[in-house]
XYZ file of C-alpha atoms in Angstrom:
701
model
C 0.000 0.000 0.000
C 1.296 3.432 -0.861
C 1.381 5.403 2.381
C 2.734 8.737 1.407
C 3.047 10.923 -1.643
C 6.822 10.915 -1.187
C 9.212 8.004 -1.227
C 8.477 5.715 1.706
C 12.128 5.077 2.408
C 12.766 8.774 2.943
C 9.770 9.306 5.194
C 10.301 6.291 7.405
C 13.815 7.344 8.271
C 14.212 8.671 11.785
C 17.222 10.660 10.669
C 17.222 14.405 11.178
C 17.884 14.664 7.429
C 14.129 14.542 6.826
C 13.172 18.088 5.822
C 9.784 17.689 4.149
C 6.622 16.963 6.099
C 5.017 13.553 5.690
C 2.020 13.407 3.395
C -0.382 10.719 4.557
C -2.115 8.616 1.936
C -5.749 9.374 1.273
C -8.045 6.393 1.565
C -11.549 7.871 1.419
C -14.147 6.367 3.739
C -17.724 7.566 3.558
C -19.496 8.185 6.845
C -23.224 8.848 6.487
C -25.529 10.059 9.228
C -28.786 12.020 9.176
C -28.619 12.520 5.420
C -25.080 13.914 5.427
C -22.075 12.053 4.055
C -18.674 12.993 5.428
C -15.588 11.690 3.667
C -12.742 10.759 5.999
C -9.525 10.327 4.000
C -7.500 9.301 7.047
C -9.791 6.845 8.810
C -7.152 4.170 8.259
C -4.963 5.725 10.946
C -7.260 4.181 13.566
C -5.539 0.823 13.050
C -2.938 0.866 15.803
C -1.649 -2.589 14.856
C -0.920 -1.580 11.277
C 2.758 -1.037 10.409
C 1.539 1.750 8.118
C 0.055 3.654 11.050
C 3.169 3.319 13.181
C 5.305 4.316 10.198
C 3.298 7.491 9.729
C 3.595 8.473 13.403
C 7.336 7.790 13.306
C 7.650 9.834 10.134
C 5.907 12.767 11.805
C 8.243 12.444 14.791
C 11.220 12.398 12.421
C 9.957 15.519 10.690
C 9.480 17.330 14.009
C 12.950 16.254 15.072
C 14.509 17.519 11.871
C 12.655 20.822 11.910
C 13.625 21.521 15.509
C 17.183 20.167 15.321
C 18.689 23.695 15.350
C 16.793 24.322 18.605
C 18.346 21.373 20.440
C 20.985 23.455 22.240
C 18.256 25.868 23.387
C 16.062 22.972 24.496
C 18.967 21.534 26.475
C 19.585 24.903 28.101
C 15.946 25.220 29.089
C 15.928 21.664 30.426
C 18.979 22.284 32.582
C 17.683 25.561 33.999
C 14.299 23.998 34.810
C 15.915 20.973 36.393
C 18.237 23.207 38.401
C 15.250 24.797 40.156
C 14.160 21.435 41.579
C 15.367 20.061 44.876
C 16.037 16.574 43.575
C 16.069 14.897 46.992
C 12.794 16.472 48.080
C 10.180 14.807 50.289
C 6.537 15.287 51.207
C 5.124 16.384 54.548
C 4.484 13.196 56.565
C 0.911 12.442 57.615
C -0.215 10.374 60.574
C -2.287 7.202 60.286
C -2.759 4.412 62.828
C 0.623 4.581 64.538
C 2.749 5.561 61.552
C 3.858 8.614 59.657
C 3.582 8.153 55.903
C 5.537 10.147 53.324
C 7.179 10.018 49.927
C 10.670 11.099 48.958
C 12.864 11.401 45.897
C 16.516 10.538 45.530
C 18.908 12.558 43.394
C 18.804 11.469 39.784
C 15.760 9.251 40.227
C 12.620 9.752 38.133
C 10.040 8.391 40.571
C 9.156 8.690 44.264
C 9.852 6.199 47.031
C 6.801 5.671 49.275
C 7.711 5.118 52.921
C 6.566 5.138 56.527
C 8.037 5.293 60.025
C 6.443 4.045 63.264
C 5.512 6.603 65.915
C 7.221 5.969 69.243
C 5.414 5.988 72.591
C 6.619 9.536 73.272
C 5.210 10.737 69.943
C 8.549 10.990 68.177
C 9.150 9.300 64.845
C 12.105 10.947 63.083
C 14.636 8.515 64.555
C 12.504 5.459 63.812
C 13.596 3.009 61.157
C 12.249 3.775 57.701
C 10.164 1.160 55.953
C 10.025 1.414 52.170
C 6.538 0.457 51.061
C 7.005 0.972 47.318
C 10.041 2.091 45.366
C 8.427 3.287 42.168
C 11.842 3.490 40.515
C 12.226 -0.264 40.987
C 8.737 -0.872 39.616
C 9.586 1.264 36.571
C 12.866 -0.476 35.809
C 12.916 -1.619 32.195
C 9.630 0.173 31.408
C 8.936 3.368 29.489
C 6.054 4.308 31.767
C 5.017 3.746 35.369
C 2.180 5.190 37.422
C 0.732 4.275 40.802
C -3.053 4.262 40.923
C -4.518 2.959 44.195
C -2.530 3.002 47.454
C -4.600 1.681 50.368
C -3.212 0.485 53.710
C -5.287 -2.091 55.590
C -6.816 -0.751 58.844
C -4.311 -2.701 60.956
C -1.410 -1.321 58.904
C -0.107 -4.747 57.886
C -1.083 -4.946 54.215
C -0.871 -2.594 51.243
C -3.223 -2.809 48.268
C -1.777 -0.903 45.340
C -2.214 -0.733 41.583
C 0.160 0.101 38.743
C -0.106 1.110 35.101
C 2.979 0.351 33.010
C 1.725 1.495 29.599
C -0.053 4.830 30.040
C -3.359 3.308 28.919
C -4.699 3.770 32.461
C -5.153 0.051 32.803
C -4.170 -0.869 36.342
C -3.101 -4.146 37.925
C -3.937 -4.612 41.606
C -1.506 -6.351 43.994
C -1.400 -6.800 47.762
C 1.856 -6.596 49.693
C 2.587 -8.035 53.123
C 4.416 -5.128 54.755
C 6.082 -7.266 57.414
C 7.769 -9.667 54.977
C 7.848 -7.331 51.987
C 6.422 -10.122 49.845
C 3.513 -9.953 47.431
C 0.484 -12.121 48.044
C -0.579 -14.419 45.173
C -3.605 -12.160 44.656
C -3.460 -10.273 41.344
C -6.295 -8.602 39.454
C -6.364 -6.679 36.171
C -8.230 -3.566 35.040
C -8.861 -2.380 38.582
C -10.223 1.145 39.018
C -10.639 1.480 42.807
C -10.090 -0.518 46.003
C -11.133 -0.339 49.669
C -10.484 -2.461 52.754
C -13.142 -3.734 55.112
C -12.359 -3.429 58.814
C -11.632 -7.153 59.186
C -8.277 -6.537 57.411
C -8.958 -9.578 55.251
C -11.641 -8.426 52.836
C -11.028 -6.085 49.945
C -13.626 -4.590 47.652
C -12.459 -3.496 44.233
C -13.994 -2.255 41.000
C -13.005 -3.295 37.490
C -13.536 -1.845 34.043
C -15.053 -3.233 30.871
C -12.336 -4.523 28.542
C -13.627 -2.661 25.484
C -15.102 0.596 26.733
C -13.000 0.978 29.919
C -16.152 1.854 31.826
C -15.777 0.976 35.504
C -18.784 -1.315 35.718
C -18.268 -4.136 38.270
C -17.746 -4.235 42.032
C -16.107 -7.334 43.537
C -15.450 -8.709 47.020
C -12.362 -10.790 47.769
C -11.522 -12.559 51.016
C -7.781 -13.113 51.336
C -6.972 -16.773 50.809
C -10.102 -17.519 48.812
C -9.678 -18.776 45.289
C -12.577 -16.845 43.795
C -14.028 -13.347 44.008
C -17.709 -12.569 44.483
C -19.396 -10.145 42.114
C -21.245 -7.650 44.292
C -22.729 -5.379 41.642
C -22.609 -4.939 37.886
C -23.785 -1.592 36.529
C -25.648 -2.147 33.269
C -26.405 1.463 32.324
C -23.589 2.482 29.982
C -23.756 6.091 31.134
C -22.681 5.133 34.662
C -19.381 4.116 36.195
C -18.625 3.073 39.760
C -15.932 3.168 42.415
C -15.583 2.157 46.062
C -14.032 3.827 49.104
C -13.955 3.648 52.908
C -15.285 6.622 54.873
C -12.801 8.598 56.955
C -14.795 7.508 60.010
C -14.095 3.883 59.002
C -17.742 3.215 59.741
C -18.981 2.585 56.213
C -17.910 1.564 52.752
C -19.452 3.571 49.929
C -19.989 2.446 46.362
C -20.506 5.567 44.270
C -22.275 4.961 40.966
C -22.418 8.007 38.752
C -22.822 9.523 35.328
C -22.029 13.102 34.311
C -25.435 14.181 35.625
C -26.724 11.602 38.106
C -25.543 9.698 41.204
C -26.548 6.663 43.229
C -24.626 5.617 46.344
C -24.740 2.235 48.069
C -23.400 1.717 51.585
C -22.193 -1.167 53.760
C -21.053 -1.315 57.388
C -17.278 -1.559 57.145
C -17.062 -4.196 59.884
C -19.666 -6.439 58.229
C -18.286 -7.092 54.736
C -20.621 -10.036 54.074
C -23.791 -8.030 54.669
C -26.004 -6.663 51.934
C -25.224 -3.295 50.347
C -28.067 -0.789 50.631
C -29.010 2.179 48.473
C -28.665 5.551 50.180
C -30.613 7.616 47.630
C -31.722 6.205 44.306
C -30.556 7.818 41.101
C -32.683 10.565 39.670
C -32.267 12.476 36.435
C -29.967 15.485 36.827
C -29.450 14.908 40.576
C -25.891 14.350 41.826
C -24.663 13.844 45.363
C -21.767 12.671 47.509
C -21.883 11.163 51.008
C -19.856 11.112 54.214
C -20.492 9.444 57.556
C -20.427 10.660 61.157
C -21.966 8.973 64.192
C -25.525 7.959 63.337
C -25.887 10.056 60.187
C -24.816 10.458 56.612
C -24.034 13.936 55.322
C -25.056 14.499 51.705
C -23.867 17.243 49.387
C -26.663 17.253 46.815
C -27.964 19.460 43.995
C -31.646 18.530 44.214
C -32.816 22.082 45.020
C -30.299 24.052 42.951
C -27.243 23.651 40.773
C -24.714 24.802 43.401
C -25.589 22.054 45.946
C -26.939 22.082 49.466
C -25.947 20.029 52.530
C -28.349 17.645 54.267
C -28.119 15.268 57.233
C -29.616 11.798 56.812
C -30.221 9.299 59.650
C -28.452 5.977 59.081
C -31.349 4.130 60.673
C -33.838 5.349 58.071
C -32.366 7.342 55.164
C -35.726 7.917 53.478
C -36.038 11.372 51.959
C -38.723 12.514 54.409
C -36.173 12.114 57.227
C -33.588 14.463 55.747
C -32.588 17.623 57.622
C -31.163 20.545 55.692
C -27.988 21.922 57.249
C -27.072 24.390 54.521
C -29.334 25.585 51.692
C -28.277 25.919 48.079
C -26.995 29.407 47.337
C -27.063 30.934 43.872
C -23.776 32.793 44.371
C -21.787 30.132 46.262
C -20.716 26.772 44.872
C -20.400 24.064 47.532
C -17.576 22.089 45.927
C -16.889 19.507 48.613
C -16.894 18.780 52.327
C -14.380 17.074 54.619
C -15.956 15.504 57.694
C -14.131 14.754 60.963
C -15.228 13.532 64.391
C -15.948 17.043 65.688
C -15.470 19.302 62.667
C -16.542 19.833 59.110
C -14.570 21.703 56.440
C -16.440 23.105 53.452
C -14.663 23.913 50.215
C -16.651 26.663 48.538
C -16.157 28.826 45.480
C -17.324 32.433 45.409
C -16.882 34.603 42.342
C -14.437 32.055 41.000
C -12.205 31.930 44.095
C -11.834 29.179 46.706
C -12.660 29.607 50.328
C -12.564 27.324 53.374
C -15.326 27.338 55.974
C -14.769 25.470 59.255
C -17.690 24.314 61.401
C -17.393 22.967 64.958
C -20.107 20.321 64.919
C -20.428 20.425 68.707
C -21.359 24.115 68.780
C -22.421 24.622 65.137
C -20.201 27.706 65.063
C -18.539 28.419 61.702
C -15.704 30.628 60.559
C -13.925 31.287 57.287
C -10.208 31.075 56.497
C -9.107 34.213 54.645
C -6.756 34.472 51.654
C -5.516 37.706 50.147
C -3.960 37.055 46.727
C -6.063 38.054 43.698
C -5.894 34.524 42.232
C -4.970 31.316 44.040
C -5.922 27.650 44.444
C -6.697 25.438 47.438
C -6.573 21.683 47.722
C -7.109 19.018 50.349
C -3.932 17.321 51.563
C -3.718 13.999 53.407
C -6.169 14.161 56.322
C -6.283 10.493 57.200
C -7.148 10.707 60.903
C -10.782 10.856 61.939
C -10.347 12.306 65.425
C -8.306 15.384 64.557
C -8.487 19.093 65.297
C -5.976 19.892 62.569
C -6.894 20.311 58.922
C -4.130 20.053 56.333
C -4.599 21.887 53.052
C -2.537 22.976 50.095
C -2.266 26.514 48.767
C -0.593 27.952 45.713
C -0.840 30.847 43.322
C 0.945 31.873 40.172
C 3.674 33.471 42.330
C 3.514 31.276 45.456
C 4.925 27.730 45.170
C 2.653 24.943 46.370
C 2.488 25.171 50.131
C 1.199 22.831 52.826
C -0.494 24.284 55.903
C -1.789 22.685 59.078
C -4.780 24.657 60.342
C -5.868 24.186 63.963
C -9.650 24.236 63.823
C -9.907 25.088 67.537
C -7.284 27.822 67.993
C -7.663 29.037 64.377
C -3.890 29.163 64.047
C -2.126 27.785 61.016
C 1.387 26.424 60.668
C 3.326 26.400 57.424
C 4.563 22.828 57.135
C 6.319 23.069 53.793
C 6.675 25.303 50.762
C 8.115 23.526 47.775
C 11.625 24.869 47.344
C 12.581 26.652 44.140
C 16.348 26.622 43.880
C 18.327 29.441 42.324
C 17.402 33.110 42.298
C 13.599 32.909 42.392
C 11.987 35.718 44.384
C 8.179 36.027 44.284
C 8.525 39.781 44.757
C 9.849 39.974 41.184
C 6.497 38.826 39.753
C 2.992 40.227 39.605
C -0.259 38.296 39.524
C -3.607 39.878 38.766
C -7.165 39.007 37.900
C -9.107 40.886 35.244
C -12.514 40.448 33.662
C -13.179 40.328 29.928
C -16.627 41.061 28.562
C -17.842 38.323 26.238
C -19.884 39.206 23.185
C -23.137 38.417 25.008
C -22.237 40.686 27.918
C -21.071 37.977 30.339
C -17.950 38.808 32.368
C -15.189 36.186 32.030
C -12.351 36.121 34.601
C -8.732 35.943 33.458
C -5.753 35.308 35.755
C -2.322 36.625 34.749
C 1.261 36.483 35.963
C 4.288 38.339 34.614
C 7.602 39.743 35.667
C 7.557 43.189 37.251
C 8.135 46.127 34.961
C 5.664 45.108 32.262
C 4.875 47.840 29.756
C 1.365 47.400 28.405
C 2.263 48.538 24.916
C 1.113 45.422 23.071
C 4.660 44.209 22.473
C 4.903 41.511 25.124
C 4.397 37.865 24.184
C 1.515 36.235 26.040
C 0.737 32.542 26.591
C -3.017 32.039 27.125
C -4.281 28.749 28.564
C -7.861 27.469 28.304
C -9.989 24.419 29.028
C -13.724 24.997 29.585
C -15.360 21.554 29.873
C -16.875 19.011 32.300
C -17.474 21.666 34.928
C -13.813 21.430 35.933
C -12.323 24.699 37.187
C -9.139 25.705 35.377
C -7.416 26.681 38.596
C -4.203 28.672 38.658
C -1.052 26.982 39.873
C 2.616 27.680 40.429
C 5.184 26.268 38.014
C 8.919 26.604 38.475
C 9.266 25.566 34.843
C 7.096 28.503 33.782
C 9.721 30.862 35.209
C 11.690 30.153 32.034
C 8.895 31.925 30.160
C 8.304 34.743 32.636
C 12.006 35.585 32.896
C 12.115 35.960 29.114
C 9.311 38.495 29.169
C 6.341 36.195 28.463
C 3.038 36.880 30.212
C 1.171 33.752 31.260
C -2.629 33.901 31.507
C -5.547 31.563 32.191
C -8.990 32.269 30.737
C -11.685 30.854 33.059
C -14.233 30.322 30.305
C -17.740 28.882 30.388
C -18.015 25.106 30.272
C -15.624 24.844 33.199
C -16.638 25.071 36.842
C -14.783 28.254 37.710
C -17.975 30.103 38.666
C -20.110 27.140 39.712
C -22.372 24.667 37.976
C -24.263 27.332 36.041
C -20.938 28.296 34.454
C -20.634 24.691 33.329
C -24.204 24.576 32.040
C -23.581 27.716 29.985
C -20.806 26.034 28.012
C -21.898 22.505 27.212
C -24.271 20.610 24.946
C -26.287 22.973 22.745
C -24.484 26.105 24.006
C -20.926 24.741 23.690
C -20.177 27.607 21.314
C -20.012 29.909 24.368
C -16.773 28.176 25.397
C -15.084 29.079 22.124
C -16.507 32.586 22.022
C -15.343 33.272 25.583
C -11.786 32.277 24.759
C -11.657 34.385 21.599
C -13.212 37.338 23.427
C -10.689 36.933 26.268
C -7.835 36.991 23.768
C -9.205 40.105 22.089
C -9.644 41.781 25.477
C -5.999 41.133 26.388
C -4.918 42.586 23.060
C -7.176 45.636 23.484
C -5.776 46.229 26.976
C -2.232 46.330 25.637
C -0.975 43.104 27.187
C -0.036 41.611 23.819
C -0.847 41.481 20.099
C -1.995 38.771 17.712
C 1.558 38.457 16.416
C 2.757 37.690 19.959
C -0.112 35.515 21.221
C 0.390 31.824 22.047
C -2.595 29.679 23.080
C -2.637 26.235 24.659
C -5.185 23.648 25.712
C -5.177 19.910 26.331
C -7.722 17.105 25.915
C -11.092 18.919 25.906
C -8.943 22.056 25.909
C -7.467 20.678 22.691
C -10.990 20.701 21.266
C -11.021 24.372 22.215
C -7.766 24.901 20.331
C -9.118 23.175 17.229
C -12.378 25.140 17.245
C -10.815 28.581 17.728
C -8.162 27.838 15.090
C -10.947 27.241 12.582
C -12.946 30.250 13.730
C -10.189 32.851 14.104
C -6.867 31.595 12.714
C -5.760 35.223 12.301
C -5.907 35.898 16.043
C -3.073 33.634 17.182
C 0.616 33.291 16.422
C 1.140 29.791 17.860
C -1.280 27.068 18.947
C -0.109 24.317 21.303
C -2.617 21.465 21.344
C -2.068 18.645 23.847
C -3.800 15.280 23.296
C -6.619 17.173 21.564
C -10.193 15.897 21.284
C -10.661 17.086 17.697
C -12.547 14.315 15.865
C -15.697 14.921 17.862
C -18.371 13.489 15.580
C -16.655 10.254 14.615
C -15.599 9.492 18.172
C -18.983 10.254 19.683
C -20.669 8.093 17.040
C -18.533 5.095 18.054
C -20.016 3.622 21.226
C -17.255 0.990 21.380
C -14.653 3.610 22.288
C -13.771 4.315 25.920
C -15.947 6.967 27.565
C -18.228 7.621 24.574
C -21.690 6.762 25.906
C -21.099 8.472 29.244
C -19.951 11.572 27.392
C -23.352 12.077 25.757
C -24.311 14.129 28.810
C -21.442 16.560 28.219
C -21.362 16.924 24.432
C -24.625 15.470 23.192
C -25.589 12.277 21.395
C -24.914 12.663 17.643
C -27.248 9.755 16.908
C -29.966 12.355 17.491
C -30.311 14.729 14.501
C -30.536 17.938 16.521
C -27.503 17.085 18.644
C -25.526 15.913 15.631
C -26.185 19.329 14.107
C -24.735 21.360 16.951
C -21.672 19.110 17.264
C -21.156 19.184 13.512
C -21.012 22.982 13.653
C -17.810 23.052 15.749
C -16.107 19.637 15.367
C -12.536 20.742 14.546
C -11.652 17.880 12.198
C -14.842 18.292 10.176
C -14.462 22.066 9.857
C -10.873 22.326 8.660
C -10.652 24.475 5.552
C -8.356 25.664 2.806
C -6.971 28.759 4.531
C -4.003 30.026 6.489
C -3.556 28.635 10.001
C -1.217 29.653 12.830
C 1.935 27.757 13.679
C 0.856 24.582 15.480
C 2.449 22.083 17.829
C 0.131 19.080 18.257
C 1.084 16.422 20.807
C -0.310 12.984 21.530
C 0.629 9.613 23.035
C 0.251 6.225 21.414
C -1.301 4.638 24.520
C -3.782 7.389 25.313
C -7.069 5.809 26.414
C -9.039 9.043 26.739
C -8.333 10.767 23.435
C -7.104 8.136 21.036
C -3.852 8.982 19.248
C -5.581 8.840 15.873
C -7.607 11.992 16.541
C -4.597 14.351 16.505
C -2.883 12.187 13.857
C -5.843 12.449 11.471
C -6.237 16.141 12.285
C -2.643 16.945 11.356
C -2.768 14.808 8.205
C -5.897 16.590 6.981
C -4.651 20.020 7.997
C -1.400 19.491 6.063
C -3.414 18.774 2.930
C -5.667 21.817 3.307
C -3.778 24.726 4.818
C -2.535 27.432 2.481
C 0.266 28.883 4.618
C 3.873 27.871 5.236
C 3.681 28.084 9.027
C 5.182 25.073 10.810
C 2.830 22.242 11.746
C 4.283 19.575 14.033
C 2.814 16.324 15.303
C 4.810 14.797 18.157
C 3.753 11.362 19.442
C 5.123 9.876 22.648
C 5.260 6.214 21.644
C 5.384 4.954 25.235
C 2.945 7.034 27.274
C -0.715 7.904 27.755
C -3.024 10.872 28.229
C -0.780 12.701 30.679
C 2.437 12.293 28.710
C 5.670 11.026 30.224
C 5.522 9.607 33.755
C 9.075 10.304 34.954
C 9.666 13.741 36.470
C 12.722 14.521 34.321
C 11.044 13.166 31.198
C 8.164 15.569 31.801
C 10.586 18.477 32.109
C 12.201 17.419 28.841
C 8.809 17.542 27.112
C 8.193 21.039 28.478
C 11.657 22.199 27.412
C 10.927 21.046 23.869
C 7.617 22.933 23.831
C 9.167 26.115 25.202
C 12.120 26.028 22.821
C 9.835 25.669 19.825
C 7.339 28.337 20.902
C 9.953 30.883 21.975
C 11.750 30.445 18.660
C 8.499 31.151 16.827
C 8.115 34.330 18.857
C 11.611 35.434 17.902
C 12.838 35.396 21.506
C 16.582 35.044 21.804
C 17.826 31.555 22.550
C 19.710 32.405 25.692
């Protein structure tokens, strides 16, 4: 079969001598739906087992390598300066659990963490105790191109560890159990495991597994150590729903959470009675989602049955019928109740107001509440390890675009907080040299869209500065700001970094999500374009200096805006992009597809096909000039299959009328998140930065 318009021998070479882009063969395939026939010339790239497919991906890698060969010294320089900011022998803040302190640490030169613990002595000390290595991820990764730890669950008595690993990047995890006294693995081994939880007898594990074809987490199993067979507890038949299992912090109950993108059903089981029958807490209802925690004789439900931003109710364990619910906190139109953390005497609420996090602490004995204040214009909060049930201390993480990720212990009684660790940034970094701000862009329909920015002090808003604008806008996930020591290599070269908190995400609550999905998905793309135009109008940058980036569903954003306004951007960086929307959503055999109908729509329905057809990036490529593009994917991606970006680039090469560079880079040994090793990830970033900065004309120094 003829693969390319050029000589195959030339294109398949991995030599940097390749100077012409690959031209993929056209093999037209007609796809007909609702009276429309689309012709897909590159459908054949879906065959991962075909040597022709692998050859094309390798040819694209060779072309990218050849085109960027002159940038290799700059890439190496960026890599070394980024690596030099990292404390290579860093460690996490230890957390207490059942007589031990648990922590992870890195060793100099090693790619992966070592997961450890130390016993707590009778006097409360632990530093001098002997270290026990639970998992050396470097050893697990030896001889493999990828390694990731999924589940990590210690049995209640501290003697056994249930953990799962993925060695391909396909997010397909194998579950093992380790005897921590002997260091030996038990014979138990299960594949395609998605979650795991121990019962309080220290001998029973519950775990969920995924469907082999669709990767939907659809079965819950019970295993008694020493038994030859597992017992199937529940199989979820509805293809929109997936399930997982976890043990409550109180250790009183096991919860099986069954959920789709819009609906939830939770089953519960007394954790000390693993052979009993699971019971339903609240049956699934259309468009009603909830989560559950346990304390004493009640369940606490965060539920959106009276409004999109959730309320909090208390449910008696003895009779959880709806008529017995007590509302503790009503739904509020201007406050998103994102999550709760329940302890023996306290509750911590994570809320979002006007796009910013806040923490609210409630003493459940007095019902008195107070808020923890934060003063930066844009920041992010996260829950750290809070494993102990009877605790007066809440551990949380804080970071901003100028403050490295920081761990605090907050005393919920005295209201004092202690800084436990701020991730070190080696070298000359001083946060006082940088400015972060939050501005609001007016979208074309009058809605105000928040934008977070960071830049080095001394910025002149004359439109000459390069600006890197990040966007996502899907699944109701907030695109929270974060600190990056690698990003300093951009900021110190005069680049502004910005995040557009566009509709479709959860930055301003569930209504923000609703306003950018399904039929009104176009709002997501409009918001991003309007944010870019606002930044240009305010003198932060110009079209000739504007770089945009998005990954996964954010890659869909990149594809849509590139079709809509290719003149507005200088460079587009598209990471594992979801760009072949129609074809993927019409294939129910693919991972995630059916469950995704509630986010994007079901194209088997004519009206929903129509709105998806209007923006699907692959189907709307045209014969016109496009910006410079760097498109990245991974061969073992299970969320956005490699062929979507591969087909997109092949088609775009055939259509575009400009001479701007178009690169497709495929990691042949990773998945959706790219490389797994910490230095490998830095190398990927250094490549991206070297390419983008060169396109902006920034000196390679």
